Structure formats: C-alpha cells, structure tokens
One Martini backbone bead per residue (centre of mass of N, CA, C, O) as a GRO file, in nm:
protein
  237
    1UNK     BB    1  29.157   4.122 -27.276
    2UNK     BB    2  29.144   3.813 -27.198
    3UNK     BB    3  29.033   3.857 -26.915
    4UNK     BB    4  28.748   4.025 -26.997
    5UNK     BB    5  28.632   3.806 -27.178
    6UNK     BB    6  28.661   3.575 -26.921
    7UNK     BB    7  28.459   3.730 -26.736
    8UNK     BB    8  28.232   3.775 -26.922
    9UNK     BB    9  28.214   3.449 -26.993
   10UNK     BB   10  28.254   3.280 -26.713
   11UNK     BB   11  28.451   3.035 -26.738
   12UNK     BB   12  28.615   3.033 -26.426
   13UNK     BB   13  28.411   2.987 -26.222
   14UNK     BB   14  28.349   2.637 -26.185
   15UNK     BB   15  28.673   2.562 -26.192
   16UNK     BB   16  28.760   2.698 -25.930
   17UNK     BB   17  28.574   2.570 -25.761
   18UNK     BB   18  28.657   2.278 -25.816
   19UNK     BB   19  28.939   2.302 -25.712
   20UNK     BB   20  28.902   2.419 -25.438
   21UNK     BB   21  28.731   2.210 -25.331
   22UNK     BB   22  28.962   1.956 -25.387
   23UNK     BB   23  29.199   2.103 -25.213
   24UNK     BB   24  29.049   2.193 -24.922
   25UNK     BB   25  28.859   1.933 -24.899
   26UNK     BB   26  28.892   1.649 -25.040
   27UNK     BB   27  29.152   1.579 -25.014
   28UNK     BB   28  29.125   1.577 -24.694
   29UNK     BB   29  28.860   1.369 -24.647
   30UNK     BB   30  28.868   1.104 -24.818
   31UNK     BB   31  29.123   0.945 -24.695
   32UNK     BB   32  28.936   0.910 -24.425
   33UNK     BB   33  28.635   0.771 -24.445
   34UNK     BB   34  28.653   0.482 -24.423
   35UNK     BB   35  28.789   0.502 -24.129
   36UNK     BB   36  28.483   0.626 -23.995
   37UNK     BB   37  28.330   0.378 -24.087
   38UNK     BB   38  28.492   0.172 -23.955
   39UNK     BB   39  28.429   0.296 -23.650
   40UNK     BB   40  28.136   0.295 -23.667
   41UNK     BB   41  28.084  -0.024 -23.728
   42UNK     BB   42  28.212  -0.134 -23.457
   43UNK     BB   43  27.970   0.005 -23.292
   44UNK     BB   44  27.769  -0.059 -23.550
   45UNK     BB   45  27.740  -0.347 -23.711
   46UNK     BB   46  27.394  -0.317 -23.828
   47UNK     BB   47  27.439  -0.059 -24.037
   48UNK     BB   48  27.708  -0.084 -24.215
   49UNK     BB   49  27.703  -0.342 -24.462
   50UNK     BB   50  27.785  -0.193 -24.728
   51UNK     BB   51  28.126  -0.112 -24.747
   52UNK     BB   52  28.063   0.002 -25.071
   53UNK     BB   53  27.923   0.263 -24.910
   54UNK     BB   54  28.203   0.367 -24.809
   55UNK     BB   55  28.114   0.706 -24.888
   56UNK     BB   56  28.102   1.010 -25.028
   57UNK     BB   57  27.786   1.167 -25.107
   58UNK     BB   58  27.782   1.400 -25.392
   59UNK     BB   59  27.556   1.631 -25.422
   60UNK     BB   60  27.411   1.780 -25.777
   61UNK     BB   61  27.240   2.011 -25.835
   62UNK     BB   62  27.157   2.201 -26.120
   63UNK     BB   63  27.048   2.414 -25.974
   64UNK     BB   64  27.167   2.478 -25.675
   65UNK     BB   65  26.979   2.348 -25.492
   66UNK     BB   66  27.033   2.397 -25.126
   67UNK     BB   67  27.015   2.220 -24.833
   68UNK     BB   68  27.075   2.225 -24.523
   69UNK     BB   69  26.815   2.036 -24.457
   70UNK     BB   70  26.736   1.692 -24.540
   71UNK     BB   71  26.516   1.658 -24.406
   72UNK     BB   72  26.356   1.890 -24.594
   73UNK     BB   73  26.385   1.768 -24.849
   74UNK     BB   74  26.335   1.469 -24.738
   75UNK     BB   75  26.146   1.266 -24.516
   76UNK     BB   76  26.339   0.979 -24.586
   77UNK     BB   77  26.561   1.159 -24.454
   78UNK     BB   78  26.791   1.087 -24.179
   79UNK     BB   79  26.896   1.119 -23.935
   80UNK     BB   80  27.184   0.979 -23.714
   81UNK     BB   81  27.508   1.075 -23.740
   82UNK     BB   82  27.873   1.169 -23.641
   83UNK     BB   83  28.169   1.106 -23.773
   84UNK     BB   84  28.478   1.134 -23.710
   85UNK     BB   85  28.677   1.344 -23.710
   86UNK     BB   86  28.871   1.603 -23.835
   87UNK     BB   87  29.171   1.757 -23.710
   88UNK     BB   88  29.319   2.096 -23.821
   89UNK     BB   89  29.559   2.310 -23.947
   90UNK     BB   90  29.481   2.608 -24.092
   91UNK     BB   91  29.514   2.910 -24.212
   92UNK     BB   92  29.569   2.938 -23.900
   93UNK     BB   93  29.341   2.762 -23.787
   94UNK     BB   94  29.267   2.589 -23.515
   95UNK     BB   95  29.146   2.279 -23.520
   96UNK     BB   96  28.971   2.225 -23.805
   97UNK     BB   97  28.676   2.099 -23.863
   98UNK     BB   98  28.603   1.779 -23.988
   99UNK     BB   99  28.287   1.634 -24.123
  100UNK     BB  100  28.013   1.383 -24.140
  101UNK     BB  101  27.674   1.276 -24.203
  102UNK     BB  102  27.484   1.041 -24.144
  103UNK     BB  103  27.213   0.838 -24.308
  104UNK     BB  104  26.906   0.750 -24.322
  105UNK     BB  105  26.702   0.547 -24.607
  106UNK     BB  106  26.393   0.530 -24.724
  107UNK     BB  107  26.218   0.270 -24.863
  108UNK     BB  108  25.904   0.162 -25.005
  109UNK     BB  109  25.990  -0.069 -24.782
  110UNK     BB  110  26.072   0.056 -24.497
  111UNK     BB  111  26.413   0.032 -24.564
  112UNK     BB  112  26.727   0.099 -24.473
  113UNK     BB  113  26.942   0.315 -24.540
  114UNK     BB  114  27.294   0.389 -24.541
  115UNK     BB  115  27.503   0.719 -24.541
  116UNK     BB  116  27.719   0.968 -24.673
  117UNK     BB  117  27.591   1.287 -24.704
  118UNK     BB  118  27.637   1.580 -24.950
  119UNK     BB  119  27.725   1.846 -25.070
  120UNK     BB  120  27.798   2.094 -25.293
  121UNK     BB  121  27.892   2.375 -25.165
  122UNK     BB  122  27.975   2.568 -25.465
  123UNK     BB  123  27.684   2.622 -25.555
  124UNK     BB  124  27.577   2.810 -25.365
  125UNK     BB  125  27.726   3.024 -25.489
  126UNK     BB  126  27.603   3.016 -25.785
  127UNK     BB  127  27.315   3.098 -25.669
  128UNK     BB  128  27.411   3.366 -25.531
  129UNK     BB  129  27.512   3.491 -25.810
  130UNK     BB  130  27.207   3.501 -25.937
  131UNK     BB  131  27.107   3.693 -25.674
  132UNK     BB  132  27.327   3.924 -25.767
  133UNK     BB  133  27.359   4.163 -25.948
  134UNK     BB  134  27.675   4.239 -25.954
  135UNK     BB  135  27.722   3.917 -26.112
  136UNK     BB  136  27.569   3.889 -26.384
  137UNK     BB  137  27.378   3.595 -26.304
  138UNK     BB  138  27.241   3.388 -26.460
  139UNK     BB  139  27.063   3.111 -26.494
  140UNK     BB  140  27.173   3.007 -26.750
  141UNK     BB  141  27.481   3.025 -26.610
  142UNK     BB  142  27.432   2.828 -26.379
  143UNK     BB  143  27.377   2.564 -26.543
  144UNK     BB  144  27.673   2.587 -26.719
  145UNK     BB  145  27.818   2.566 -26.479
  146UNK     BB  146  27.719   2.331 -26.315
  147UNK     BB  147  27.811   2.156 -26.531
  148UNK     BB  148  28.116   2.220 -26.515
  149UNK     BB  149  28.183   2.153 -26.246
  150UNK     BB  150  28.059   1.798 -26.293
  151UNK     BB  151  28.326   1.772 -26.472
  152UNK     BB  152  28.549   1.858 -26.354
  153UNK     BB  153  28.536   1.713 -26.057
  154UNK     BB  154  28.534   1.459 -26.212
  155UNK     BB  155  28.827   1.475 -26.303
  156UNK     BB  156  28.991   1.504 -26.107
  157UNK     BB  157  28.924   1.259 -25.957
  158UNK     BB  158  28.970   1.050 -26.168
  159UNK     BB  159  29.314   1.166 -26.092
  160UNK     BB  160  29.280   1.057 -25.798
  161UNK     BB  161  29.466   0.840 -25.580
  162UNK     BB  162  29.340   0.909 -25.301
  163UNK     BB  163  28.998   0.938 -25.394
  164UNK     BB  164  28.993   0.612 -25.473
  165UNK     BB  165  28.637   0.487 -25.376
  166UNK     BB  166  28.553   0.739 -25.165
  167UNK     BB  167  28.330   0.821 -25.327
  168UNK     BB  168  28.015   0.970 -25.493
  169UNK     BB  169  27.846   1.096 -25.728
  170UNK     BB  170  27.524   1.307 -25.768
  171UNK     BB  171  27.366   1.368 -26.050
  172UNK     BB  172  27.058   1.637 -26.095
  173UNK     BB  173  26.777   1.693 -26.240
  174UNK     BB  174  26.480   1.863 -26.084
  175UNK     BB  175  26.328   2.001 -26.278
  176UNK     BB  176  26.009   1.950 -26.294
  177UNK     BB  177  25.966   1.821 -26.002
  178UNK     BB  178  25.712   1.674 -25.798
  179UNK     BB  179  25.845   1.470 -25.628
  180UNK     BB  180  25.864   1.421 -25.286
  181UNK     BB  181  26.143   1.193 -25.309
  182UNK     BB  182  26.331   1.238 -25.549
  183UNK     BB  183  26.612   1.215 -25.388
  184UNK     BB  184  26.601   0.952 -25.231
  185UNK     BB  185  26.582   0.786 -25.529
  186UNK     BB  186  26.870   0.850 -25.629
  187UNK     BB  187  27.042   0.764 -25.395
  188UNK     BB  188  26.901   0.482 -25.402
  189UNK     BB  189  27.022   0.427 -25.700
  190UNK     BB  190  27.317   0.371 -25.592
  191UNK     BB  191  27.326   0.212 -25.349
  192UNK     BB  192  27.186  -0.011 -25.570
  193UNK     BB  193  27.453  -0.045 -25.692
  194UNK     BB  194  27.689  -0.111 -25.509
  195UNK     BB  195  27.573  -0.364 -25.385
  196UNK     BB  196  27.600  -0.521 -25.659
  197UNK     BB  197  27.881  -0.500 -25.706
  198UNK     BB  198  27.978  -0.625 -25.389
  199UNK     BB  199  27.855  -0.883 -25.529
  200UNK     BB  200  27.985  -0.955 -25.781
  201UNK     BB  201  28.268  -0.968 -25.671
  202UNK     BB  202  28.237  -1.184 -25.472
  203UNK     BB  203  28.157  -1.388 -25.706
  204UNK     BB  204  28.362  -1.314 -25.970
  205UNK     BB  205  28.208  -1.112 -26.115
  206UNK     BB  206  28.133  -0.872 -26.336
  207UNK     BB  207  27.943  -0.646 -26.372
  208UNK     BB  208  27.625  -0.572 -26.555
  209UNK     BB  209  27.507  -0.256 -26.661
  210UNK     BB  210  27.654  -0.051 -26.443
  211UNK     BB  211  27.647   0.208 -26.302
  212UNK     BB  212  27.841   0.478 -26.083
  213UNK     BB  213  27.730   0.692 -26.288
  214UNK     BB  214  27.643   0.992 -26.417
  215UNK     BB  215  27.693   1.097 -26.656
  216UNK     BB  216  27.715   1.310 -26.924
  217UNK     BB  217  27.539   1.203 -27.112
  218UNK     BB  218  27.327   1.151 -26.989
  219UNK     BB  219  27.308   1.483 -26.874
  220UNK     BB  220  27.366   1.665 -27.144
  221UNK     BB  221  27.673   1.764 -27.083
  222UNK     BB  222  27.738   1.987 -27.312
  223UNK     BB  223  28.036   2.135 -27.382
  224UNK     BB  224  28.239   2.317 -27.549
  225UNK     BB  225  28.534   2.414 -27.649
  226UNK     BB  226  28.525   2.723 -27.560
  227UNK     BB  227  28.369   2.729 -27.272
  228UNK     BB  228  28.631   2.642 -27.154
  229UNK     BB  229  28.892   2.732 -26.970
  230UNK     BB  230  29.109   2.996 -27.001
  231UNK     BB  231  29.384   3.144 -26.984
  232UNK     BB  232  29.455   3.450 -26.923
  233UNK     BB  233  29.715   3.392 -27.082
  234UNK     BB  234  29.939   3.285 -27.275
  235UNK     BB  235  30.237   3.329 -27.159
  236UNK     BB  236  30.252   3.152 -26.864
  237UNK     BB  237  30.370   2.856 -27.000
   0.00000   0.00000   0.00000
C-alpha cells in the first residue's frame, strides 16, 4: 500500500534520478575534471586562465528543456574541444568513454570566456515522462520533479568530499524568458562570480556577497516534507 501511494504520488522519480545520476557518472567523472582541464591548459596557456572555474559546470533548467547542441541553444556559446577521455569498464561495457566539451562563452563586449558545461542529463527523462501518456506525467509534476531533483543533487555533492571544488550547478528558471542569450549570460554570471573568488582569495580576503550557486531560496523551491521521498516500507532498515 505504501509502495503504490509512493508511485501515485510521484515521490521518489526525481531522488532516483539523482542518486542514479551521482553514483554512475558525476561520481566517477568529476575527481577527474581538474586533471583533463590542467593537461588542456598546459597545450593551450592562454586559453584557461582562471584555475578557479576549472570544474564541471551543470546545468538545470526547471523546465526540463535540454538542448543536445549548446551552439543552437544560444549563439553565443561556441564549440572549442574535448578534454582528455577517461575511459573504464562498467557493467559489461570494454573500454567506457566519458568526456566532457569545453566551449568558450562570448560577453557583451565579445570577450571569450572558456568552461566545461553540460546539461544534466536526468532532466531528459523528466521531460519524456511529460510527454508520454503512460507515465501520467504531468507538466506541474515535471517541474516540482525537477526542483526535488536539484536539491537532492545539490545535498548529494555537497556530502561527496571527491566531488568538492569540481562542479557549479547553474540552476535556472527559463519560463517566460524571450531574451535570446538568456543561457549565456547566467553562464556568464557565474563564471565571473568564480573569477572574483580566485581573486579575493589571491589577495587574502574572503569573498564578499557572492554566491557560489544559486540557492534553493533563490528560486523558491520550497518543497514540503511530506513531498520529500519515503522508502517503500517502514520496516526495511
């Protein structure tokens, strides 16, 4: 009975996801990211210049909208390469290839800015449950789905002491958004929000008044606790 109240109600699609998520791949990709973008910068001096955003950045749109090519999502986001593979065997698979794609982000003043970025691919799934009538899923479960997600996600890592300093979430509500750069320039707000970091930290001061992320406070994802995932039994553990 509780199983079937916990699957009515939707509970534990987007917890699954993000464990699944953290354990198959940010787990194994992101204690390496550091390494992939420093054998990059070493071929390539002038073009990773600040440390401080040499991490994996992910992104979260509450809609769930993910784009396979970033060039057509805003034009301003430009292919430049791929940084080193890492390649492992997993669950049968010989020879796994992860990798991951820099690109540089052009501003305002046509200034490159260079990062790793990539969607967070569990979204995907998401939004295909949306459209297919047999998961009876709606766009209003889609969206408080995909908040539970990037909060649960954000507690995983900030709980993996592997994955800390190697990520940014760059999560974001696009909804009702017509400016046609709007992906680039919260990229961009982030990347120069790093920049000041490793600046203040050079200089021996704290940071003052920066985020690191976008809170769950910011976009009020307020989720009760009642809504939070429950195991199917009470009596498993």
């Amino acid at each position: 009975e509780m199983s079937e109240m916990s699957e009515r109600s939707k509970q534990n699609v987007a917890h699954g996801l993000a464990w699944s998520y953290y354990v198959g791949y940010l787990k194994i990709v992101l204690p390496r990211v550091k390494k992939s973008m420093e054998e990059f910068s070493r071929a390539n001096p002038n073009v990773l210049a600040c440390r401080e955003t040499w991490k994996l950045h992910i992104l979260v749109p509450l809609s769930c909208d993910v784009y396979d090519d970033l060039e057509k999502a805003d034009s301003n986001i430009q292919y430049v390469a791929d940084l080193t593979e890492t390649t492992l065997t997993r669950a049968g698979t010989k020879e796994r290839v992860y990798k991951h794609s820099l690109y540089a982000i052009r501003d305002e003043d046509n200034k490159l800015w260079h990062c790793a970025v990539e969607y967070a691919t569990p979204l995907q799934s998401l939004y295909a449950m949306s459209q297919d009538e047999c998961a009876a899923f709606s766009r209003e479960d889609r969206l408080e789905q995909a908040k539970l997600f990037y909060r649960t996600l954000e507690e995983i890592l900030k709980g993996s002491k592997e994955c800390t300093g190697t990520y940014r979430l760059i999560v974001y509500d696009e909804l009702g958004e017509a400016e046609t750069h709007f992906l680039s320039r919260n990229i961009l707000w982030h990347l120069r929000q790093q920049r000041n970091e490793e600046y203040a930290m050079y200089e021996g001061n704290q940071p003052r008044n920066l985020s690191t992320t976008l809170s769950s406070t910011d976009l009020n994802l307020q989720i009760s606790e009642s809504d939070l995932p429950q195991p199917l039994r009470s009596d498993c553990f």
